[in-house]
Amino acid sequence: QLQLQESAPKLVKPSETLSLTCSVSGGSISSRSYYWVWVRQPPGKGLEWIGSMFSRGTTYNNPSLKSRVTMSIDTSKNQFSLHLNSVTAADTAVYYCARAGGGAGCFWGQGALVTVSS
Amino acid sequence: QAVVTQEPSLTVSPGGTVTLTCGSSTGAVTSGHYPSWFQQKPGQAPRTLIYDTNNKHSWTPARFSGSLLGDKGALTLSGAQPDDEADYYCMVYYTGVWVFGGGTELTVL
């Protein structure tokens, strides 16, 4: 059974880099059938797509986040990661990872709340 | 970037039928946009109900169905139950890019 689990610091200071990891179990992150997604949700607001990464390395990012986003895959750990730099209070949100594509639907992690504050 | 629109709120009576729609600022939503529908209850992660227009996950109740309605994606709930009260988000796929709608707050009353 596929499971995704986010891990992240609960608190990040403004201007620093937010780093999150999504650990995947019950499936291989190397599979070329799927792609891996980051979504966030600020408190009380809707869902916002951050970016997607395919196992062959192709990435797509939300233009609104410009060049602040970096994503990577670690096949040895069956994990994928998100790095968001120069964070501000506006980056406070619950961050979700997901697997999509391959005609198999979309599976979500349970989310991790990250607060940006000094 | 495209804008995806949903009804901000809808109300359905228990046992009733309601259709939520998902429109795109770029034109018609088609099967090539792989429209998906997610249900989210307070304090919970989103849960995928419908993907690729009309496909269901194993956990998707039979009363939910996805389709294309005119130039929009659509989620129809037939036989609403109190447990269906939640926020519903659609997502439209534009060649690698996901765009979410603003969500529909569904009340069962």
Short mmCIF file of C-alpha atoms in Angstrom, two decimals, chain A residues 35 37 39 41 45-49 54 60 62-63 96 100 103-110, chain B residues 1 38 40 44-48 51-52 57 59 89 91 93 95-102:
data_model
loop_
_atom_site.label_atom_id
_atom_site.label_comp_id
_atom_site.label_asym_id
_atom_site.label_seq_id
_atom_site.Cartn_x
_atom_site.Cartn_y
_atom_site.Cartn_z
CA TYR A 35 5.57 11.88 -10.97
CA VAL A 37 4.17 16.70 -6.53
CA VAL A 39 1.26 21.31 -2.82
CA GLN A 41 -2.16 25.29 1.82
CA LYS A 45 -6.91 29.22 2.31
CA GLY A 46 -7.04 26.96 -0.71
CA LEU A 47 -4.58 24.56 -2.26
CA GLU A 48 -1.58 25.90 -4.15
CA TRP A 49 0.55 23.77 -6.45
CA PHE A 54 9.45 13.35 -12.89
CA TYR A 60 7.78 22.10 -13.39
CA ASN A 62 4.67 27.37 -10.07
CA PRO A 63 5.67 30.65 -11.76
CA TYR A 96 1.71 18.16 1.15
CA ALA A 100 0.36 11.34 -9.50
CA GLY A 103 -3.34 6.58 -14.86
CA ALA A 104 -3.28 5.52 -11.21
CA GLY A 105 -4.73 8.58 -9.58
CA CYS A 106 -3.24 10.81 -6.93
CA PHE A 107 -2.06 9.74 -3.52
CA TRP A 108 -1.41 12.35 -0.83
CA GLY A 109 0.69 12.51 2.28
CA GLN A 110 -0.88 13.72 5.51
CA GLN B 1 -1.04 31.44 -15.81
CA PHE B 38 -10.23 16.41 -4.26
CA GLN B 40 -10.94 18.01 2.05
CA GLN B 44 -7.43 16.63 7.11
CA ALA B 45 -5.31 16.21 4.02
CA PRO B 46 -7.02 16.34 0.66
CA ARG B 47 -8.32 13.04 -0.64
CA THR B 48 -8.57 12.31 -4.33
CA TYR B 51 -8.85 11.70 -11.51
CA ASP B 52 -8.44 11.94 -15.26
CA HIS B 57 -10.06 5.57 -6.54
CA TRP B 59 -12.12 4.60 -1.73
CA TYR B 89 -11.10 21.35 -5.11
CA MET B 91 -7.34 20.64 -10.50
CA TYR B 93 -3.44 20.01 -15.74
CA THR B 95 1.26 20.25 -19.67
CA GLY B 96 3.15 19.71 -16.46
CA VAL B 97 1.50 22.52 -14.55
CA TRP B 98 -1.24 22.00 -12.02
CA VAL B 99 -3.76 24.75 -11.38
CA PHE B 100 -6.27 24.39 -8.58
CA GLY B 101 -9.62 26.03 -8.42
CA GLY B 102 -10.45 28.11 -5.40
#
